[in-house]
CSV table of C-alpha atoms and ligand atoms in Angstrom, one decimal:
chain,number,residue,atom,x,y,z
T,1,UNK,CA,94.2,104.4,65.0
T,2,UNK,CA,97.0,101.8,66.4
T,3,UNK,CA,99.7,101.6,68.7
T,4,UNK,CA,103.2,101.4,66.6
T,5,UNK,CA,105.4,102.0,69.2
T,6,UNK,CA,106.6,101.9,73.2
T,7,UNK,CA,109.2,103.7,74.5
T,8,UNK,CA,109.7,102.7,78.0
T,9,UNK,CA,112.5,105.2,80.3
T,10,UNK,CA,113.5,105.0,83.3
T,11,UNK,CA,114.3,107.6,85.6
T,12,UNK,CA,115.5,108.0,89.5
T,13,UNK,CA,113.6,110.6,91.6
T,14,UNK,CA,115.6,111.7,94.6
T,15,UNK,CA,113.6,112.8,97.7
T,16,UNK,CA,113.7,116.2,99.3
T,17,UNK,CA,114.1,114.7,102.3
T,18,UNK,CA,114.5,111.3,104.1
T,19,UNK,CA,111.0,109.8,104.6
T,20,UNK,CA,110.0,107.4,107.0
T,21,UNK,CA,106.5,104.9,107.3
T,22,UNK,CA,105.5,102.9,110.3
T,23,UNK,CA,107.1,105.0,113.0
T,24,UNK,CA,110.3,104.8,110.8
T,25,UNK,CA,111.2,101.2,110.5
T,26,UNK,CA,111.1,101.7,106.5
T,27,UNK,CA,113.0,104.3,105.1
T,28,UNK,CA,112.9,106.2,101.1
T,29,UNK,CA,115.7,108.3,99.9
T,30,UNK,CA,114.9,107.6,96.2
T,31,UNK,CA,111.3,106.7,93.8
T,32,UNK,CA,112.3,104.2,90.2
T,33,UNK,CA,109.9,106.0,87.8
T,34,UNK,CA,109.2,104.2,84.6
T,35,UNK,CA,107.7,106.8,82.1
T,36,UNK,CA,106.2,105.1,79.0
T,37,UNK,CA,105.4,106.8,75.6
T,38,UNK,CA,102.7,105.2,73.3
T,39,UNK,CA,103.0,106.3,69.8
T,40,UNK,CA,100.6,105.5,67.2
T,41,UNK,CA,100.0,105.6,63.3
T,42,UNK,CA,97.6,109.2,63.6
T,43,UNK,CA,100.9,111.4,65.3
T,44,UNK,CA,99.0,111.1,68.6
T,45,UNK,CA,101.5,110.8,71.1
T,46,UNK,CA,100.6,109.4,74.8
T,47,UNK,CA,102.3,109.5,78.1
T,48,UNK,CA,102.5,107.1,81.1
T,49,UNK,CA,104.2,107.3,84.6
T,50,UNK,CA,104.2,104.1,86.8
T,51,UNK,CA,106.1,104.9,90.2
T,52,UNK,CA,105.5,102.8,92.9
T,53,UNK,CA,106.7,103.9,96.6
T,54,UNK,CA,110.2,102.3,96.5
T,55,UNK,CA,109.9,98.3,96.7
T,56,UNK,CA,109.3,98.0,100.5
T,57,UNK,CA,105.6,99.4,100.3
T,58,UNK,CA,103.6,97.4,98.6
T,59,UNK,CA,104.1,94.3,96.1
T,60,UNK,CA,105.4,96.5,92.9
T,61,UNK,CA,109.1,98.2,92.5
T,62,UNK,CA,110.4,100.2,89.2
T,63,UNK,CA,112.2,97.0,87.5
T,64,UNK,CA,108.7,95.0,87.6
T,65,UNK,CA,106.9,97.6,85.8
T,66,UNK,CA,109.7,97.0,82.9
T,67,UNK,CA,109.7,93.8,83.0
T,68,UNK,CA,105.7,93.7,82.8
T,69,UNK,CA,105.5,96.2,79.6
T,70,UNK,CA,108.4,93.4,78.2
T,71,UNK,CA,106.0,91.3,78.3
T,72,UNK,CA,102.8,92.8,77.4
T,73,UNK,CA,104.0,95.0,74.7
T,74,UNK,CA,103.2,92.6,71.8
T,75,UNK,CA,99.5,92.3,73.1
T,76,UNK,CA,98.7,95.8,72.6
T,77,UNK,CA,100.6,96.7,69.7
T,78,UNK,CA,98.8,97.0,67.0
T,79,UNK,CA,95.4,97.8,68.7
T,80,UNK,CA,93.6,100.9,69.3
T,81,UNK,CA,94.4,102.7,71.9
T,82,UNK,CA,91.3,104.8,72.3
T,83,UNK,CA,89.1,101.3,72.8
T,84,UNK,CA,90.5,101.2,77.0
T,85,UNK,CA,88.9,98.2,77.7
T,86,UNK,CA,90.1,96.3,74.4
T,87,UNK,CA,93.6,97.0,75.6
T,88,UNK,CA,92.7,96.3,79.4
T,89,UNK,CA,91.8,92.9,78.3
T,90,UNK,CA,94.5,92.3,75.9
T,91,UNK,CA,96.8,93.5,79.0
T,92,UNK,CA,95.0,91.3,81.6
T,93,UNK,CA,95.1,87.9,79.3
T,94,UNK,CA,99.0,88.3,78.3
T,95,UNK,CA,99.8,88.7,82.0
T,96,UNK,CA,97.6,88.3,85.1
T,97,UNK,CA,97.9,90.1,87.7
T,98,UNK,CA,100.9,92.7,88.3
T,99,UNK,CA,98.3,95.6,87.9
T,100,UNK,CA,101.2,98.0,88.8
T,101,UNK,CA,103.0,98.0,85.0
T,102,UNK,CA,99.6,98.1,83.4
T,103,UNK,CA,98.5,101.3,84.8
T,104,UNK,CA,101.5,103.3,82.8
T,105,UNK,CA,100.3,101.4,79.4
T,106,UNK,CA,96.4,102.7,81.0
T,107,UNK,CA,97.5,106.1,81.4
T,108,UNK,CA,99.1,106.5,78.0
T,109,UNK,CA,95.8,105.4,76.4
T,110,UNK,CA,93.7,107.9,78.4
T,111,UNK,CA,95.9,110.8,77.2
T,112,UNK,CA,95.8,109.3,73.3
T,113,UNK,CA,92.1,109.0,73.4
T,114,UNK,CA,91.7,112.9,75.6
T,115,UNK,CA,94.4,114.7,72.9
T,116,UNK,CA,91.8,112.9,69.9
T,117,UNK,CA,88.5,114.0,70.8
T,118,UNK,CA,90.3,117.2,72.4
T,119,UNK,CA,88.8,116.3,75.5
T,120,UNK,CA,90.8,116.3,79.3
T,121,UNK,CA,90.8,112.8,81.2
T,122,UNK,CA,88.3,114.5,83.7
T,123,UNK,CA,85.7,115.4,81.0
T,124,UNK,CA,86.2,111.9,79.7
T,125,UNK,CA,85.7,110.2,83.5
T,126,UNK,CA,82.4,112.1,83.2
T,127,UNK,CA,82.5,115.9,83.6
T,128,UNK,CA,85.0,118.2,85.2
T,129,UNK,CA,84.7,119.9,88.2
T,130,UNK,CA,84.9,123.8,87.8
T,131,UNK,CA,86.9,124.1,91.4
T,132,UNK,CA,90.5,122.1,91.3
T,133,UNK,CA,90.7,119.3,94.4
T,134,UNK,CA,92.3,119.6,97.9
T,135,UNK,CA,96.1,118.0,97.8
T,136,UNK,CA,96.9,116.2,101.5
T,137,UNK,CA,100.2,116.5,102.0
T,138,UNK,CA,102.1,113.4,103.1
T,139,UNK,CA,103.9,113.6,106.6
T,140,UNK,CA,107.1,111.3,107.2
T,141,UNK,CA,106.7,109.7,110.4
T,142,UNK,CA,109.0,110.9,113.3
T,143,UNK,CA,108.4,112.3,116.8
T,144,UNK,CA,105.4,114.6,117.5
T,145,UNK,CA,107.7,118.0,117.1
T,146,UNK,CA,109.2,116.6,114.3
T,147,UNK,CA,106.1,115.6,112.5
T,148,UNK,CA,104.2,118.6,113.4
T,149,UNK,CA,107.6,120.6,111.7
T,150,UNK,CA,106.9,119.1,108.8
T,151,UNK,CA,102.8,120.0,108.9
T,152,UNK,CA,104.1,123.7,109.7
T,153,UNK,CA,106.1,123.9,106.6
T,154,UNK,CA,103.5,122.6,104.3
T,155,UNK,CA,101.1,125.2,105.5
T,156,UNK,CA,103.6,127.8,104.2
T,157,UNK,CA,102.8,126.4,100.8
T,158,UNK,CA,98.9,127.1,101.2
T,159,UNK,CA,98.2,123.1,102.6
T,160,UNK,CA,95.5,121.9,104.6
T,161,UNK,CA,95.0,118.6,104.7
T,162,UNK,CA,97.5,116.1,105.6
T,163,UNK,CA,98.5,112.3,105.6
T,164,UNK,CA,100.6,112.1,108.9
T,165,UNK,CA,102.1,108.4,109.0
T,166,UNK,CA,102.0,106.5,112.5
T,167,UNK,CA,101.8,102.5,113.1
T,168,UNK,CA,105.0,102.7,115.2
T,169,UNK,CA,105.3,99.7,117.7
T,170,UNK,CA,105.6,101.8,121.0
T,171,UNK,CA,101.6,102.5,121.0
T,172,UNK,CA,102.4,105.0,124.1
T,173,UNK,CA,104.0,107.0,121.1
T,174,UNK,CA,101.6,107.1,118.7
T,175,UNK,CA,99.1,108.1,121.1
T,176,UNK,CA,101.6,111.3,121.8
T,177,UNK,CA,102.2,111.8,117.8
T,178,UNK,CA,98.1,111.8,117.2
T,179,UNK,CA,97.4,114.3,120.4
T,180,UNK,CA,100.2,116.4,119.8
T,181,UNK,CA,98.9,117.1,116.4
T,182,UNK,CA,95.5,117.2,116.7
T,183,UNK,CA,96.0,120.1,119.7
T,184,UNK,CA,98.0,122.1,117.3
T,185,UNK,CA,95.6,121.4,114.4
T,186,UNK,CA,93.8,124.4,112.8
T,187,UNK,CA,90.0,124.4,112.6
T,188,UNK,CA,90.1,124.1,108.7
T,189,UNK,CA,92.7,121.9,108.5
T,190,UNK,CA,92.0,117.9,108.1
T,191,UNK,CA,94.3,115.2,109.5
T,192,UNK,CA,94.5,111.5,108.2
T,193,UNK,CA,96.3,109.4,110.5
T,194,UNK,CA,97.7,106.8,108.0
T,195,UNK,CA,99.4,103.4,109.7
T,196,UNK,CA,100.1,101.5,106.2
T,197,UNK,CA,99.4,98.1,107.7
T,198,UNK,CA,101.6,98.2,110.6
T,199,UNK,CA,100.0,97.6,113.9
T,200,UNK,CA,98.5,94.5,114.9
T,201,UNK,CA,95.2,94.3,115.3
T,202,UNK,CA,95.4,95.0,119.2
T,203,UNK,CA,98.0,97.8,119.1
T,204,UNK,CA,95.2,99.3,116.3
T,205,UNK,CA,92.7,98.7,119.2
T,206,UNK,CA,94.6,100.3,121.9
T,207,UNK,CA,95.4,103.9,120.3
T,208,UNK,CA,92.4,103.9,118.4
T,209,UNK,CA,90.2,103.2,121.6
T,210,UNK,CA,92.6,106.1,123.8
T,211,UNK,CA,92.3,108.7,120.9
T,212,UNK,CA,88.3,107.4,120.7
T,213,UNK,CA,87.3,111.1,122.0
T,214,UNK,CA,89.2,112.9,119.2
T,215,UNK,CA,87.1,111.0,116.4
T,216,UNK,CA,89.7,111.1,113.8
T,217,UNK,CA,90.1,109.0,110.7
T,218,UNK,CA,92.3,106.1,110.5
T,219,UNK,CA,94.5,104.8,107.2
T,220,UNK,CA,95.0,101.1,107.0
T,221,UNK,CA,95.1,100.5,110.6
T,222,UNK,CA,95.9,96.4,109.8
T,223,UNK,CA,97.7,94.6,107.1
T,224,UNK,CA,94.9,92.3,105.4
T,225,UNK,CA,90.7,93.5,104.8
T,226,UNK,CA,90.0,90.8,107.8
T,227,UNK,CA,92.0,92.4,110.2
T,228,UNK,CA,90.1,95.1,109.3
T,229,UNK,CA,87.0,94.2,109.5
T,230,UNK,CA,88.1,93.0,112.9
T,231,UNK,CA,89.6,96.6,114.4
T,232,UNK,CA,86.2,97.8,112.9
T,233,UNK,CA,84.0,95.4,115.4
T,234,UNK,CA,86.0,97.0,118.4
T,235,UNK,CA,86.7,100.5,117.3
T,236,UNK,CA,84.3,103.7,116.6
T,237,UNK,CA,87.0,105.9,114.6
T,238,UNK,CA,86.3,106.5,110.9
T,239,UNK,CA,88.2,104.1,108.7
T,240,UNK,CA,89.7,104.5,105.3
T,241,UNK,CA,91.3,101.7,103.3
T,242,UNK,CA,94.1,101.7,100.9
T,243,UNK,CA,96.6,99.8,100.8
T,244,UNK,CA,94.3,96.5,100.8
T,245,UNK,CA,91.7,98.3,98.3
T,246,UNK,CA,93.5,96.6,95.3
T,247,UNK,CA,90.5,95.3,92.8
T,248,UNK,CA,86.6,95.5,91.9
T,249,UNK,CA,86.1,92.7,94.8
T,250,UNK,CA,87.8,94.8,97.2
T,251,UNK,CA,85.6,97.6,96.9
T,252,UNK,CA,82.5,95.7,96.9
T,253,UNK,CA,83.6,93.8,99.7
T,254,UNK,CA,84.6,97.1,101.9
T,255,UNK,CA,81.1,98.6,100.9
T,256,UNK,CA,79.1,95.9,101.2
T,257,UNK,CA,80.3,95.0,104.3
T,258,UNK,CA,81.0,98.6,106.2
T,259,UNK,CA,84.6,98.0,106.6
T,260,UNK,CA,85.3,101.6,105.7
T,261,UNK,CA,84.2,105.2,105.4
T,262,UNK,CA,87.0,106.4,102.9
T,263,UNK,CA,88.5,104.5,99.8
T,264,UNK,CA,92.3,105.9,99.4
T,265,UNK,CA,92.5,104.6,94.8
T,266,UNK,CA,95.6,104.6,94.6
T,267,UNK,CA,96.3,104.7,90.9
T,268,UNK,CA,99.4,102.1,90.5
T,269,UNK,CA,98.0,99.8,92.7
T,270,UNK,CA,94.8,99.0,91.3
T,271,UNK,CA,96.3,99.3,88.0
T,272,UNK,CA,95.1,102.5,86.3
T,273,UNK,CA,91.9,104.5,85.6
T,274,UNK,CA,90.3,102.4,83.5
T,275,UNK,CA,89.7,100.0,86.8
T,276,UNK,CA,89.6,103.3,89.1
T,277,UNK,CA,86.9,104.8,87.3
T,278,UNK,CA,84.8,101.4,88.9
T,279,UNK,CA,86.0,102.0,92.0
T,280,UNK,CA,84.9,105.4,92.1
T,281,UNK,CA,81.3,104.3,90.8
T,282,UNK,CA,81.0,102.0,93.4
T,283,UNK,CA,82.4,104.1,96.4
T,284,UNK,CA,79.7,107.0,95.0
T,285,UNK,CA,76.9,104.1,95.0
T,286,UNK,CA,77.6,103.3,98.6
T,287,UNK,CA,78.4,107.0,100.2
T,288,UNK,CA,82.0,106.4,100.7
T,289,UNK,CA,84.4,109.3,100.3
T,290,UNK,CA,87.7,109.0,98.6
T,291,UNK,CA,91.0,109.6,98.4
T,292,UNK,CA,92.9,109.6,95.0
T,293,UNK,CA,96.3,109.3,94.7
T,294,UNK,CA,98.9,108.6,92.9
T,295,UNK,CA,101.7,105.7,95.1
T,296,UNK,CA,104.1,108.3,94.3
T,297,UNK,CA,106.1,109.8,91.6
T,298,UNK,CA,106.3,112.7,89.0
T,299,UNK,CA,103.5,115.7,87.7
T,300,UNK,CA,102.7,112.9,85.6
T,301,UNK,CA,101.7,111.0,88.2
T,302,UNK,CA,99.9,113.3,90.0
T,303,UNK,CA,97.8,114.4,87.1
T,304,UNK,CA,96.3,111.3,86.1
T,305,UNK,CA,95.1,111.4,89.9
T,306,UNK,CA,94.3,114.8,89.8
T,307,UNK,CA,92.2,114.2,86.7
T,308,UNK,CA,90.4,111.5,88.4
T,309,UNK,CA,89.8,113.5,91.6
T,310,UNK,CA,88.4,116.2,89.6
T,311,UNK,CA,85.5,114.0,87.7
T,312,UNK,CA,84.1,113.5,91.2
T,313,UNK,CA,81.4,115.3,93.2
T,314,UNK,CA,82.9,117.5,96.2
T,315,UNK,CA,80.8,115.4,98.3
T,316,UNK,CA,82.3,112.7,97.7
T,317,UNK,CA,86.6,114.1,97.0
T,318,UNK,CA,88.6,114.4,100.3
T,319,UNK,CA,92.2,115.0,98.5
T,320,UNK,CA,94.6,114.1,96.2
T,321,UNK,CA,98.5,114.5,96.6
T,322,UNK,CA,101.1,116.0,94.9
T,323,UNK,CA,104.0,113.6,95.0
T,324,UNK,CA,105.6,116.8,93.1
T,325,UNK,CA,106.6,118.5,95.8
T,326,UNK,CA,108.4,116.2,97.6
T,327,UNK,CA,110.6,115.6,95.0
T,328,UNK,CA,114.2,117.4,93.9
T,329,UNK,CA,113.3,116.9,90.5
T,330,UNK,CA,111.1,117.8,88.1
T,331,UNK,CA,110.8,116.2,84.7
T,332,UNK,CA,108.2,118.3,83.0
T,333,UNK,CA,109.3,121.6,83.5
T,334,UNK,CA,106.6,124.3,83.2
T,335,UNK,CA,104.5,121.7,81.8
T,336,UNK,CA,101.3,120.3,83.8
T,337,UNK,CA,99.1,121.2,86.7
T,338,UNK,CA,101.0,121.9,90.0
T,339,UNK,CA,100.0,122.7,93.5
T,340,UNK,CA,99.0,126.2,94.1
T,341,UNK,CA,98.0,127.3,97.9
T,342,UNK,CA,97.2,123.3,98.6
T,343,UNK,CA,95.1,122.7,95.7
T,344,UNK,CA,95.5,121.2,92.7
T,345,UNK,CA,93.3,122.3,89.1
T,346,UNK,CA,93.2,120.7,85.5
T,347,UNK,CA,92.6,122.6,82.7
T,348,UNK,CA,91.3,122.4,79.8
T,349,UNK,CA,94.4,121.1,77.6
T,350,UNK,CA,93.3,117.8,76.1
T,351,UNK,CA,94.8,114.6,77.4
T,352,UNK,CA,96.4,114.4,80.3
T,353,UNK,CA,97.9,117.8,79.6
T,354,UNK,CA,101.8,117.1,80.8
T,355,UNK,CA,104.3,116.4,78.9
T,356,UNK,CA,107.9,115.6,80.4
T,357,UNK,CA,111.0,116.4,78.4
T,358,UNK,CA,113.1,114.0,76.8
T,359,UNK,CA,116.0,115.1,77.4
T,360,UNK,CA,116.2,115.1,81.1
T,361,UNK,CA,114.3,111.6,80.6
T,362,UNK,CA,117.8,110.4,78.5
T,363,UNK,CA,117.5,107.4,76.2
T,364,UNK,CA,115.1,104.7,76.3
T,365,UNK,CA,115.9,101.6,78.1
T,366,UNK,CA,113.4,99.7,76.0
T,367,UNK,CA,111.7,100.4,72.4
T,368,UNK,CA,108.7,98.0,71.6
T,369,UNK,CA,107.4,98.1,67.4
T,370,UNK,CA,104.6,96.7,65.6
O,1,MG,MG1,97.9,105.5,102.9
């Protein structure tokens, strides 16, 4: 079998509503999805979705991801799409780096090589789970009624678990968000309080050390792996790491050396399954409990995570997300798994198991041929 051709669209998803991070100094109205569609000489058709969280987040935004496949489309052309690590190395010697635009190209393979041995992603990651996974909703940062609004809608919907964002720079306020929510929290409900880099390392100290009692878990409390390592020396809450869990290294370095409970693999960042599925192996190896995650876009999106999430042992899965439902847009209609009462379940349809339709996609904005 061999790639003959890439079809890379482009698509804007518009936000329900207005979503802020770190205590609302960065503000999303709008995701840049780039879907990609791999086609190949045996009719096997595969889909991709790369859609990072706007271009403020982290180091990846929609035009990169096109201008990556631009570049990397001759490289895999022509190979065989169900041989992932052939084409991960063909990807990572035509462009180091930018691991964002590979995991689209990544994704697309996965569902080629599922729909041929009519297999789901999850069976090929190692085995599904019978029971689907836990979605955490994701909580726009605001003040502590506002926030716990939002929490109070999503339970409507059958959620509970939650990614509520802090890391403002008033830490008086954050203190207030965190204890507000946790008196209103129900007992079988979990709460992530998720900073995304933004305090310091001694605003991370003082609300971590003046919530200390509540022993919740804290998301990227700093903005590099030293810092921390650093809150971690003069803190006792649990700690997950995201944003700064990025390759192989990373998650060796973080287990090795105890810098976090949780690893929050987010697909796009650490630039598709074929590298997540390592993560995974090594957070399993070392007791640490994960997260997975797309960093935001369609059903696509969310079921390559949700495929992922389900191939590990409840033990081990805290939640996935479903991006989906924050969106006014969907691009797969009756097509894929979606969210019922907060959790999300893969069948048994080979592949990834979604496929969006073309004509809301519109034309093209690039067509790669062997
Ligand atoms: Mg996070």
């Amino acid at each position: 079998m061999k790639i003959t051709r890439i079809s890379v669209f482009q698509k804007d998803l518009p936000l329900s509503d207005p979503y802020w991070l770190s205590g609302g100094r960065l503000r999303f109205d709008v995701l840049d999805a780039t879907l990609v569609k791999v086609e190949t000489d045996a009719g096997i058709t595969g889909w991709g979705e790369g859609t990072p969280w706007g271009h403020t987040y982290v180091p990846a935004h929609g035009p990169g991801i096109r201008a990556g496949i631009e570049t990397m489309a001759s490289a895999v052309l022509g190979l065989d799409p169900r041989k992932l690590e052939l084409v991960e190395r063909a990807l990572d010697l035509s462009l180091p780096g930018h691991l964002y635009a590979k995991q689209p190209i990544d994704m697309a393979c996965w569902d080629i090589l599922g729909q041929s041995c009519g297999l789901p992603i999850a069976d090929l990651l190692g085995g599904k789970r019978e029971n689907g996974t836990v979605a955490a909703s994701s909580v726009s940062s605001g003040a502590p009624d506002y926030m716990m609004g939002i929490i109070e809608n999503y339970r409507k919907l059958g959620y509970s678990a939650h990614s509520a964002k802090v890391g403002g720079s008033d830490t008086d306020e954050d203190i207030k968000r965190i204890r507000h929510i946790e008196s209103h929290r129900a007992d079988n409900e979990i709460v992530l309080y998720d900073v995304n880099r933004a305090w310091t390392r001694r605003e991370a100290a003082i609300v971590m050390n003046a919530v200390a009692d509540l022993g919740v878990t804290f998301e990227q409390p700093g903005e590099t792996l030293d810092d921390i390592e650093r809150i971690r020396q003069v803190t006792t809450s649990p700690i997950s790491v995201d944003e700064s869990l990025v390759t192989l290294q990373d998650a060796a370095r973080i287990a090795r050396d105890g810098i976090a409970d949780v690893f929050g693999i987010k697909l796009n960042r650490v630039g598709g399954l074929t590298k997540a599925r390592r993560i995974r192996d090594i957070a399993q190896a070392h007791g640490i409990q994960m997260f997975i995650m797309a960093t935001g876009g369609s059903v696509l999106a969310d079921t390559e995570a949700a495929h992922l999430a389900q191939s590990i042992p409840q033990e081990f899965i805290r939640a996935c997300w479903s991006c989906q439902d924050m969106l006014d847009i969907d691009i797969a209609p009756g097509s894929g798994p979606r969210c019922v009462n907060g959790v999300i379940t893969i069948d048994d349809t080979p592949g990834l198991g979604v496929t969006p339709d073309e004509h809301i996609l519109g034309k093209p904005v690039a067509v790669y041929t062997h």
